Amino acid sequence: MIRSISGLVFLVISPAWAIPPNPFQPHISLCESLATQLESWSLNGVITSTNTSTALMLSPQGVWRRIKQDNELFEGAQIESVGEGYVVAKLGPGCPISSYRWDIKGKTHAMDAGITSDAGAAIHQPGR
């Protein structure tokens, strides 16, 4: 009975592998697919210590991950370096783009951007 069920499953699945790809959809290479996946990640912070740097990145699924140098972000994308405000991922061999870099832009001291200081603006009147 088990042999007949497994044989039936094999007969149903094996023609699915033989179906040619859709000729009306553009062919996407592995390197283009990797670049598209890397674009959907975002770098939100880097914690630097004397020994190592750790990046805080947000995946396309909305999951936060701590990334360090030599970690694998996902299959085909190896983290090459993590520095102050940037992360570089190395793509697999054979890709025309050998690496991908994320930078933190405009976020340094962003909370202080709207603060202005003017000593003459406040009038101090004693006793009130």
mmCIF file of N, CA and C in Angstrom:
data_model
loop_
_atom_site.group_PDB
_atom_site.id
_atom_site.type_symbol
_atom_site.label_atom_id
_atom_site.label_comp_id
_atom_site.label_asym_id
_atom_site.label_seq_id
_atom_site.Cartn_x
_atom_site.Cartn_y
_atom_site.Cartn_z
ATOM 1 N N MET A 1 0.822 -1.196 0.000
ATOM 2 C CA MET A 1 0.000 0.000 0.000
ATOM 3 C C MET A 1 0.868 1.263 0.000
ATOM 4 N N ILE A 2 1.906 1.285 0.834
ATOM 5 C CA ILE A 2 2.777 2.447 0.917
ATOM 6 C C ILE A 2 3.512 2.649 -0.402
ATOM 7 N N ARG A 3 3.931 1.541 -1.040
ATOM 8 C CA ARG A 3 4.625 1.647 -2.323
ATOM 9 C C ARG A 3 3.714 2.245 -3.393
ATOM 10 N N SER A 4 2.472 1.854 -3.390
ATOM 11 C CA SER A 4 1.557 2.370 -4.413
ATOM 12 C C SER A 4 1.275 3.854 -4.201
ATOM 13 N N ILE A 5 1.181 4.278 -2.942
ATOM 14 C CA ILE A 5 0.944 5.701 -2.656
ATOM 15 C C ILE A 5 2.171 6.521 -3.045
ATOM 16 N N SER A 6 3.362 6.046 -2.680
ATOM 17 C CA SER A 6 4.578 6.790 -3.033
ATOM 18 C C SER A 6 4.781 6.803 -4.546
ATOM 19 N N GLY A 7 4.446 5.721 -5.221
ATOM 20 C CA GLY A 7 4.529 5.698 -6.680
ATOM 21 C C GLY A 7 3.556 6.670 -7.316
ATOM 22 N N LEU A 8 2.361 6.759 -6.776
ATOM 23 C CA LEU A 8 1.359 7.692 -7.281
ATOM 24 C C LEU A 8 1.815 9.140 -7.076
ATOM 25 N N VAL A 9 2.376 9.427 -5.911
ATOM 26 C CA VAL A 9 2.883 10.774 -5.628
ATOM 27 C C VAL A 9 3.998 11.109 -6.602
ATOM 28 N N PHE A 10 4.884 10.163 -6.862
ATOM 29 C CA PHE A 10 5.979 10.393 -7.811
ATOM 30 C C PHE A 10 5.445 10.683 -9.208
ATOM 31 N N LEU A 11 4.435 9.941 -9.642
ATOM 32 C CA LEU A 11 3.862 10.154 -10.974
ATOM 33 C C LEU A 11 3.171 11.504 -11.093
ATOM 34 N N VAL A 12 2.603 11.986 -10.011
ATOM 35 C CA VAL A 12 1.923 13.276 -10.037
ATOM 36 C C VAL A 12 2.933 14.422 -10.012
ATOM 37 N N ILE A 13 3.996 14.283 -9.222
ATOM 38 C CA ILE A 13 4.964 15.367 -9.052
ATOM 39 C C ILE A 13 5.965 15.437 -10.196
ATOM 40 N N SER A 14 6.393 14.315 -10.745
ATOM 41 C CA SER A 14 7.444 14.329 -11.761
ATOM 42 C C SER A 14 7.086 15.128 -13.011
ATOM 43 N N PRO A 15 5.862 15.142 -13.521
ATOM 44 C CA PRO A 15 5.577 16.003 -14.683
ATOM 45 C C PRO A 15 5.659 17.489 -14.346
ATOM 46 N N ALA A 16 5.469 17.852 -13.095
ATOM 47 C CA ALA A 16 5.566 19.263 -12.709
ATOM 48 C C ALA A 16 6.987 19.780 -12.893
ATOM 49 N N TRP A 17 8.001 18.931 -12.712
ATOM 50 C CA TRP A 17 9.394 19.341 -12.919
ATOM 51 C C TRP A 17 9.688 19.534 -14.400
ATOM 52 N N ALA A 18 8.956 18.867 -15.264
ATOM 53 C CA ALA A 18 9.210 18.913 -16.698
ATOM 54 C C ALA A 18 8.537 20.102 -17.374
ATOM 55 N N ILE A 19 7.723 20.870 -16.654
ATOM 56 C CA ILE A 19 7.029 22.011 -17.247
ATOM 57 C C ILE A 19 8.043 23.106 -17.527
ATOM 58 N N PRO A 20 8.104 23.603 -18.762
ATOM 59 C CA PRO A 20 9.062 24.667 -19.075
ATOM 60 C C PRO A 20 8.646 25.977 -18.413
ATOM 61 N N PRO A 21 9.604 26.898 -18.214
ATOM 62 C CA PRO A 21 9.257 28.184 -17.605
ATOM 63 C C PRO A 21 8.379 29.009 -18.547
ATOM 64 N N ASN A 22 7.667 29.945 -17.966
ATOM 65 C CA ASN A 22 6.775 30.815 -18.732
ATOM 66 C C ASN A 22 7.620 31.716 -19.634
ATOM 67 N N PRO A 23 7.446 31.635 -20.968
ATOM 68 C CA PRO A 23 8.263 32.448 -21.864
ATOM 69 C C PRO A 23 7.895 33.925 -21.861
ATOM 70 N N PHE A 24 6.751 34.275 -21.275
ATOM 71 C CA PHE A 24 6.324 35.665 -21.265
ATOM 72 C C PHE A 24 6.811 36.434 -20.040
ATOM 73 N N GLN A 25 7.370 35.734 -19.079
ATOM 74 C CA GLN A 25 7.940 36.403 -17.912
ATOM 75 C C GLN A 25 9.432 36.566 -18.126
ATOM 76 N N PRO A 26 9.994 37.716 -17.742
ATOM 77 C CA PRO A 26 11.430 37.924 -17.944
ATOM 78 C C PRO A 26 12.243 36.983 -17.058
ATOM 79 N N HIS A 27 13.357 36.537 -17.601
ATOM 80 C CA HIS A 27 14.249 35.662 -16.842
ATOM 81 C C HIS A 27 15.043 36.507 -15.851
ATOM 82 N N ILE A 28 15.006 36.127 -14.584
ATOM 83 C CA ILE A 28 15.734 36.848 -13.538
ATOM 84 C C ILE A 28 16.889 35.969 -13.107
ATOM 85 N N SER A 29 18.094 36.508 -13.227
ATOM 86 C CA SER A 29 19.274 35.738 -12.845
ATOM 87 C C SER A 29 19.366 35.661 -11.321
ATOM 88 N N LEU A 30 20.206 34.763 -10.853
ATOM 89 C CA LEU A 30 20.413 34.604 -9.414
ATOM 90 C C LEU A 30 20.969 35.881 -8.806
ATOM 91 N N CYS A 31 21.882 36.548 -9.512
ATOM 92 C CA CYS A 31 22.474 37.780 -8.994
ATOM 93 C C CYS A 31 21.439 38.899 -8.884
ATOM 94 N N GLU A 32 20.552 39.012 -9.866
ATOM 95 C CA GLU A 32 19.492 40.019 -9.806
ATOM 96 C C GLU A 32 18.532 39.719 -8.664
ATOM 97 N N SER A 33 18.262 38.454 -8.442
ATOM 98 C CA SER A 33 17.389 38.054 -7.345
ATOM 99 C C SER A 33 18.015 38.404 -5.997
ATOM 100 N N LEU A 34 19.332 38.152 -5.857
ATOM 101 C CA LEU A 34 20.035 38.502 -4.616
ATOM 102 C C LEU A 34 20.006 40.006 -4.385
ATOM 103 N N ALA A 35 20.260 40.789 -5.435
ATOM 104 C CA ALA A 35 20.260 42.250 -5.301
ATOM 105 C C ALA A 35 18.883 42.759 -4.895
ATOM 106 N N THR A 36 17.838 42.175 -5.446
ATOM 107 C CA THR A 36 16.472 42.569 -5.085
ATOM 108 C C THR A 36 16.188 42.258 -3.621
ATOM 109 N N GLN A 37 16.642 41.097 -3.161
ATOM 110 C CA GLN A 37 16.441 40.730 -1.752
ATOM 111 C C GLN A 37 17.216 41.673 -0.837
ATOM 112 N N LEU A 38 18.448 42.025 -1.217
ATOM 113 C CA LEU A 38 19.261 42.911 -0.382
ATOM 114 C C LEU A 38 18.660 44.311 -0.304
ATOM 115 N N GLU A 39 18.050 44.790 -1.378
ATOM 116 C CA GLU A 39 17.430 46.113 -1.370
ATOM 117 C C GLU A 39 16.279 46.206 -0.374
ATOM 118 N N SER A 40 15.640 45.088 -0.091
ATOM 119 C CA SER A 40 14.487 45.117 0.803
ATOM 120 C C SER A 40 14.871 45.096 2.283
ATOM 121 N N TRP A 41 16.146 44.887 2.598
ATOM 122 C CA TRP A 41 16.623 44.964 3.978
ATOM 123 C C TRP A 41 16.952 46.418 4.300
ATOM 124 N N SER A 42 16.838 46.801 5.581
ATOM 125 C CA SER A 42 17.208 48.163 5.964
ATOM 126 C C SER A 42 18.098 48.138 7.202
ATOM 127 N N LEU A 43 19.067 49.018 7.180
ATOM 128 C CA LEU A 43 20.000 49.174 8.297
ATOM 129 C C LEU A 43 19.474 50.283 9.189
ATOM 130 N N ASN A 44 19.302 49.976 10.476
ATOM 131 C CA ASN A 44 18.733 50.961 11.390
ATOM 132 C C ASN A 44 19.666 51.395 12.500
ATOM 133 N N GLY A 45 20.798 50.748 12.642
ATOM 134 C CA GLY A 45 21.748 51.160 13.661
ATOM 135 C C GLY A 45 22.947 50.243 13.714
ATOM 136 N N VAL A 46 24.049 50.785 14.235
ATOM 137 C CA VAL A 46 25.273 50.006 14.425
ATOM 138 C C VAL A 46 25.794 50.297 15.817
ATOM 139 N N ILE A 47 26.052 49.233 16.551
ATOM 140 C CA ILE A 47 26.618 49.346 17.894
ATOM 141 C C ILE A 47 28.081 48.952 17.775
ATOM 142 N N THR A 48 28.968 49.871 18.127
ATOM 143 C CA THR A 48 30.400 49.634 17.979
ATOM 144 C C THR A 48 31.048 49.534 19.348
ATOM 145 N N SER A 49 31.858 48.496 19.531
ATOM 146 C CA SER A 49 32.645 48.349 20.748
ATOM 147 C C SER A 49 34.104 48.201 20.346
ATOM 148 N N THR A 50 34.974 48.013 21.315
ATOM 149 C CA THR A 50 36.401 47.891 21.003
ATOM 150 C C THR A 50 36.706 46.616 20.236
ATOM 151 N N ASN A 51 35.950 45.556 20.459
ATOM 152 C CA ASN A 51 36.226 44.271 19.812
ATOM 153 C C ASN A 51 35.478 44.065 18.507
ATOM 154 N N THR A 52 34.224 44.461 18.459
ATOM 155 C CA THR A 52 33.388 44.134 17.306
ATOM 156 C C THR A 52 32.296 45.179 17.113
ATOM 157 N N SER A 53 31.694 45.145 15.944
ATOM 158 C CA SER A 53 30.540 46.001 15.650
ATOM 159 C C SER A 53 29.354 45.109 15.320
ATOM 160 N N THR A 54 28.176 45.514 15.788
ATOM 161 C CA THR A 54 26.951 44.769 15.540
ATOM 162 C C THR A 54 25.940 45.710 14.903
ATOM 163 N N ALA A 55 25.385 45.265 13.778
ATOM 164 C CA ALA A 55 24.378 46.070 13.079
ATOM 165 C C ALA A 55 22.989 45.572 13.433
ATOM 166 N N LEU A 56 22.048 46.474 13.491
ATOM 167 C CA LEU A 56 20.651 46.146 13.714
ATOM 168 C C LEU A 56 19.924 46.369 12.395
ATOM 169 N N MET A 57 19.464 45.254 11.787
ATOM 170 C CA MET A 57 18.840 45.328 10.469
ATOM 171 C C MET A 57 17.422 44.772 10.517
ATOM 172 N N LEU A 58 16.582 45.322 9.654
ATOM 173 C CA LEU A 58 15.187 44.902 9.566
ATOM 174 C C LEU A 58 14.996 44.137 8.266
ATOM 175 N N SER A 59 14.505 42.890 8.379
ATOM 176 C CA SER A 59 14.290 42.043 7.205
ATOM 177 C C SER A 59 13.009 42.468 6.484
ATOM 178 N N PRO A 60 12.804 42.000 5.247
ATOM 179 C CA PRO A 60 11.569 42.333 4.535
ATOM 180 C C PRO A 60 10.316 41.805 5.228
ATOM 181 N N GLN A 61 10.461 40.763 6.047
ATOM 182 C CA GLN A 61 9.325 40.197 6.771
ATOM 183 C C GLN A 61 9.027 40.954 8.060
ATOM 184 N N GLY A 62 9.825 41.984 8.380
ATOM 185 C CA GLY A 62 9.616 42.771 9.584
ATOM 186 C C GLY A 62 10.278 42.192 10.815
ATOM 187 N N VAL A 63 11.285 41.327 10.631
ATOM 188 C CA VAL A 63 11.994 40.701 11.743
ATOM 189 C C VAL A 63 13.327 41.433 11.952
ATOM 190 N N TRP A 64 13.597 41.838 13.197
ATOM 191 C CA TRP A 64 14.854 42.499 13.523
ATOM 192 C C TRP A 64 15.942 41.456 13.700
ATOM 193 N N ARG A 65 17.130 41.728 13.161
ATOM 194 C CA ARG A 65 18.260 40.812 13.315
ATOM 195 C C ARG A 65 19.509 41.578 13.693
ATOM 196 N N ARG A 66 20.305 40.975 14.571
ATOM 197 C CA ARG A 66 21.626 41.511 14.907
ATOM 198 C C ARG A 66 22.621 40.864 13.955
ATOM 199 N N ILE A 67 23.371 41.674 13.237
ATOM 200 C CA ILE A 67 24.278 41.200 12.198
ATOM 201 C C ILE A 67 25.708 41.564 12.577
ATOM 202 N N LYS A 68 26.592 40.589 12.471
ATOM 203 C CA LYS A 68 28.019 40.815 12.705
ATOM 204 C C LYS A 68 28.797 40.396 11.467
ATOM 205 N N GLN A 69 30.048 40.799 11.428
ATOM 206 C CA GLN A 69 30.918 40.424 10.318
ATOM 207 C C GLN A 69 31.018 38.900 10.233
ATOM 208 N N ASP A 70 31.067 38.380 9.021
ATOM 209 C CA ASP A 70 31.159 36.952 8.695
ATOM 210 C C ASP A 70 29.859 36.191 8.960
ATOM 211 N N ASN A 71 28.773 36.864 9.315
ATOM 212 C CA ASN A 71 27.463 36.209 9.386
ATOM 213 C C ASN A 71 26.905 36.060 7.979
ATOM 214 N N GLU A 72 26.013 35.108 7.813
ATOM 215 C CA GLU A 72 25.308 34.973 6.542
ATOM 216 C C GLU A 72 23.942 35.615 6.705
ATOM 217 N N LEU A 73 23.676 36.648 5.899
ATOM 218 C CA LEU A 73 22.391 37.331 5.973
ATOM 219 C C LEU A 73 21.289 36.392 5.495
ATOM 220 N N PHE A 74 21.493 35.771 4.360
ATOM 221 C CA PHE A 74 20.687 34.683 3.814
ATOM 222 C C PHE A 74 21.566 33.977 2.801
ATOM 223 N N GLU A 75 21.090 32.893 2.252
ATOM 224 C CA GLU A 75 21.920 32.095 1.350
ATOM 225 C C GLU A 75 22.359 32.926 0.145
ATOM 226 N N GLY A 76 23.679 33.042 -0.030
ATOM 227 C CA GLY A 76 24.239 33.803 -1.138
ATOM 228 C C GLY A 76 24.695 35.196 -0.775
ATOM 229 N N ALA A 77 24.431 35.644 0.449
ATOM 230 C CA ALA A 77 24.838 36.983 0.891
ATOM 231 C C ALA A 77 25.558 36.876 2.231
ATOM 232 N N GLN A 78 26.874 37.027 2.196
ATOM 233 C CA GLN A 78 27.730 36.941 3.377
ATOM 234 C C GLN A 78 28.102 38.354 3.815
ATOM 235 N N ILE A 79 28.000 38.653 5.106
ATOM 236 C CA ILE A 79 28.361 39.974 5.613
ATOM 237 C C ILE A 79 29.883 40.078 5.621
ATOM 238 N N GLU A 80 30.388 41.046 4.863
ATOM 239 C CA GLU A 80 31.830 41.231 4.723
ATOM 240 C C GLU A 80 32.394 42.131 5.822
ATOM 241 N N SER A 81 31.684 43.236 6.106
ATOM 242 C CA SER A 81 32.158 44.131 7.159
ATOM 243 C C SER A 81 30.998 44.926 7.745
ATOM 244 N N VAL A 82 31.165 45.268 9.024
ATOM 245 C CA VAL A 82 30.222 46.120 9.746
ATOM 246 C C VAL A 82 31.055 47.225 10.371
ATOM 247 N N GLY A 83 30.746 48.450 10.021
ATOM 248 C CA GLY A 83 31.488 49.585 10.552
ATOM 249 C C GLY A 83 30.552 50.619 11.129
ATOM 250 N N GLU A 84 31.106 51.764 11.482
ATOM 251 C CA GLU A 84 30.316 52.814 12.098
ATOM 252 C C GLU A 84 29.412 53.461 11.045
ATOM 253 N N GLY A 85 28.151 53.058 11.030
ATOM 254 C CA GLY A 85 27.179 53.623 10.116
ATOM 255 C C GLY A 85 27.034 52.898 8.789
ATOM 256 N N TYR A 86 27.640 51.729 8.617
ATOM 257 C CA TYR A 86 27.498 51.012 7.350
ATOM 258 C C TYR A 86 27.633 49.507 7.545
ATOM 259 N N VAL A 87 27.114 48.756 6.576
ATOM 260 C CA VAL A 87 27.256 47.300 6.502
ATOM 261 C C VAL A 87 27.503 46.954 5.039
ATOM 262 N N VAL A 88 28.439 46.026 4.793
ATOM 263 C CA VAL A 88 28.739 45.572 3.433
ATOM 264 C C VAL A 88 28.517 44.073 3.364
ATOM 265 N N ALA A 89 27.726 43.636 2.378
ATOM 266 C CA ALA A 89 27.480 42.216 2.145
ATOM 267 C C ALA A 89 28.166 41.813 0.852
ATOM 268 N N LYS A 90 28.783 40.656 0.871
ATOM 269 C CA LYS A 90 29.472 40.122 -0.302
ATOM 270 C C LYS A 90 28.554 39.127 -0.992
ATOM 271 N N LEU A 91 28.380 39.290 -2.307
ATOM 272 C CA LEU A 91 27.546 38.390 -3.080
ATOM 273 C C LEU A 91 28.375 37.204 -3.556
ATOM 274 N N GLY A 92 27.701 36.190 -4.019
ATOM 275 C CA GLY A 92 28.362 34.988 -4.494
ATOM 276 C C GLY A 92 29.261 35.260 -5.689
ATOM 277 N N PRO A 93 30.191 34.337 -5.967
ATOM 278 C CA PRO A 93 31.089 34.511 -7.106
ATOM 279 C C PRO A 93 30.313 34.436 -8.427
ATOM 280 N N GLY A 94 30.781 35.163 -9.403
ATOM 281 C CA GLY A 94 30.130 35.161 -10.706
ATOM 282 C C GLY A 94 29.111 36.267 -10.899
ATOM 283 N N CYS A 95 28.827 37.027 -9.866
ATOM 284 C CA CYS A 95 27.885 38.137 -9.994
ATOM 285 C C CYS A 95 28.635 39.393 -10.445
ATOM 286 N N PRO A 96 28.057 40.170 -11.353
ATOM 287 C CA PRO A 96 28.737 41.400 -11.774
ATOM 288 C C PRO A 96 28.846 42.412 -10.637
ATOM 289 N N ILE A 97 27.892 42.398 -9.730
ATOM 290 C CA ILE A 97 27.969 43.245 -8.530
ATOM 291 C C ILE A 97 28.535 42.360 -7.428
ATOM 292 N N SER A 98 29.740 42.663 -6.964
ATOM 293 C CA SER A 98 30.388 41.784 -5.990
ATOM 294 C C SER A 98 29.967 42.059 -4.558
ATOM 295 N N SER A 99 29.466 43.275 -4.274
ATOM 296 C CA SER A 99 29.059 43.583 -2.903
ATOM 297 C C SER A 99 27.909 44.584 -2.908
ATOM 298 N N TYR A 100 27.238 44.656 -1.764
ATOM 299 C CA TYR A 100 26.107 45.570 -1.571
ATOM 300 C C TYR A 100 26.341 46.293 -0.250
ATOM 301 N N ARG A 101 26.109 47.599 -0.222
ATOM 302 C CA ARG A 101 26.388 48.390 0.978
ATOM 303 C C ARG A 101 25.144 49.148 1.431
ATOM 304 N N TRP A 102 24.903 49.086 2.732
ATOM 305 C CA TRP A 102 23.862 49.892 3.372
ATOM 306 C C TRP A 102 24.553 50.976 4.183
ATOM 307 N N ASP A 103 24.019 52.175 4.147
ATOM 308 C CA ASP A 103 24.535 53.288 4.946
ATOM 309 C C ASP A 103 23.390 53.893 5.738
ATOM 310 N N ILE A 104 23.709 54.382 6.922
ATOM 311 C CA ILE A 104 22.731 55.142 7.695
ATOM 312 C C ILE A 104 22.869 56.581 7.241
ATOM 313 N N LYS A 105 21.813 57.112 6.631
ATOM 314 C CA LYS A 105 21.864 58.469 6.085
ATOM 315 C C LYS A 105 20.886 59.360 6.821
ATOM 316 N N GLY A 106 21.360 60.491 7.263
ATOM 317 C CA GLY A 106 20.494 61.478 7.862
ATOM 318 C C GLY A 106 19.953 61.120 9.220
ATOM 319 N N LYS A 107 20.439 60.062 9.834
ATOM 320 C CA LYS A 107 19.911 59.663 11.126
ATOM 321 C C LYS A 107 20.831 60.051 12.281
ATOM 322 N N THR A 108 22.026 60.506 11.985
ATOM 323 C CA THR A 108 22.936 60.892 13.048
ATOM 324 C C THR A 108 22.416 62.171 13.690
ATOM 325 N N HIS A 109 22.173 62.122 14.942
ATOM 326 C CA HIS A 109 21.671 63.259 15.716
ATOM 327 C C HIS A 109 20.365 63.800 15.141
ATOM 328 N N ALA A 110 19.555 62.965 14.576
ATOM 329 C CA ALA A 110 18.302 63.408 13.964
ATOM 330 C C ALA A 110 17.350 63.989 15.002
ATOM 331 N N MET A 111 17.438 63.523 16.240
ATOM 332 C CA MET A 111 16.548 64.046 17.272
ATOM 333 C C MET A 111 16.897 65.486 17.619
ATOM 334 N N ASP A 112 18.131 65.888 17.377
ATOM 335 C CA ASP A 112 18.549 67.240 17.710
ATOM 336 C C ASP A 112 18.366 68.222 16.558
ATOM 337 N N ALA A 113 17.860 67.776 15.423
ATOM 338 C CA ALA A 113 17.789 68.624 14.234
ATOM 339 C C ALA A 113 16.874 69.828 14.433
ATOM 340 N N GLY A 114 15.796 69.685 15.184
ATOM 341 C CA GLY A 114 14.855 70.785 15.342
ATOM 342 C C GLY A 114 15.153 71.691 16.516
ATOM 343 N N ILE A 115 16.208 71.453 17.242
ATOM 344 C CA ILE A 115 16.528 72.247 18.428
ATOM 345 C C ILE A 115 17.403 73.427 18.031
ATOM 346 N N THR A 116 16.993 74.596 18.428
ATOM 347 C CA THR A 116 17.811 75.791 18.201
ATOM 348 C C THR A 116 18.091 76.443 19.546
ATOM 349 N N SER A 117 19.148 77.146 19.588
ATOM 350 C CA SER A 117 19.527 77.798 20.835
ATOM 351 C C SER A 117 19.704 79.283 20.586
ATOM 352 N N ASP A 118 19.084 80.081 21.417
ATOM 353 C CA ASP A 118 19.226 81.524 21.312
ATOM 354 C C ASP A 118 19.178 82.082 22.725
ATOM 355 N N ALA A 119 20.320 82.569 23.217
ATOM 356 C CA ALA A 119 20.421 83.047 24.591
ATOM 357 C C ALA A 119 19.617 84.305 24.828
ATOM 358 N N GLY A 120 19.442 85.118 23.817
ATOM 359 C CA GLY A 120 18.735 86.395 23.977
ATOM 360 C C GLY A 120 17.225 86.281 23.865
ATOM 361 N N ALA A 121 16.722 85.122 23.579
ATOM 362 C CA ALA A 121 15.280 84.965 23.359
ATOM 363 C C ALA A 121 14.494 85.029 24.652
ATOM 364 N N ALA A 122 15.040 84.552 25.717
ATOM 365 C CA ALA A 122 14.302 84.523 26.990
ATOM 366 C C ALA A 122 14.640 85.760 27.799
ATOM 367 N N ILE A 123 13.625 86.406 28.322
ATOM 368 C CA ILE A 123 13.847 87.586 29.175
ATOM 369 C C ILE A 123 13.622 87.133 30.592
ATOM 370 N N HIS A 124 14.643 87.314 31.382
ATOM 371 C CA HIS A 124 14.564 86.880 32.778
ATOM 372 C C HIS A 124 14.223 88.084 33.644
ATOM 373 N N GLN A 125 13.106 88.018 34.332
ATOM 374 C CA GLN A 125 12.708 89.073 35.238
ATOM 375 C C GLN A 125 12.662 88.479 36.642
ATOM 376 N N PRO A 126 13.553 88.923 37.508
ATOM 377 C CA PRO A 126 13.577 88.366 38.856
ATOM 378 C C PRO A 126 12.291 88.699 39.614
ATOM 379 N N GLY A 127 11.900 87.778 40.468
ATOM 380 C CA GLY A 127 10.756 87.974 41.352
ATOM 381 C C GLY A 127 9.431 87.632 40.710
ATOM 382 N N ARG A 128 9.396 87.178 39.565
ATOM 383 C CA ARG A 128 8.117 86.818 38.956
ATOM 384 C C ARG A 128 8.026 85.371 38.692
#
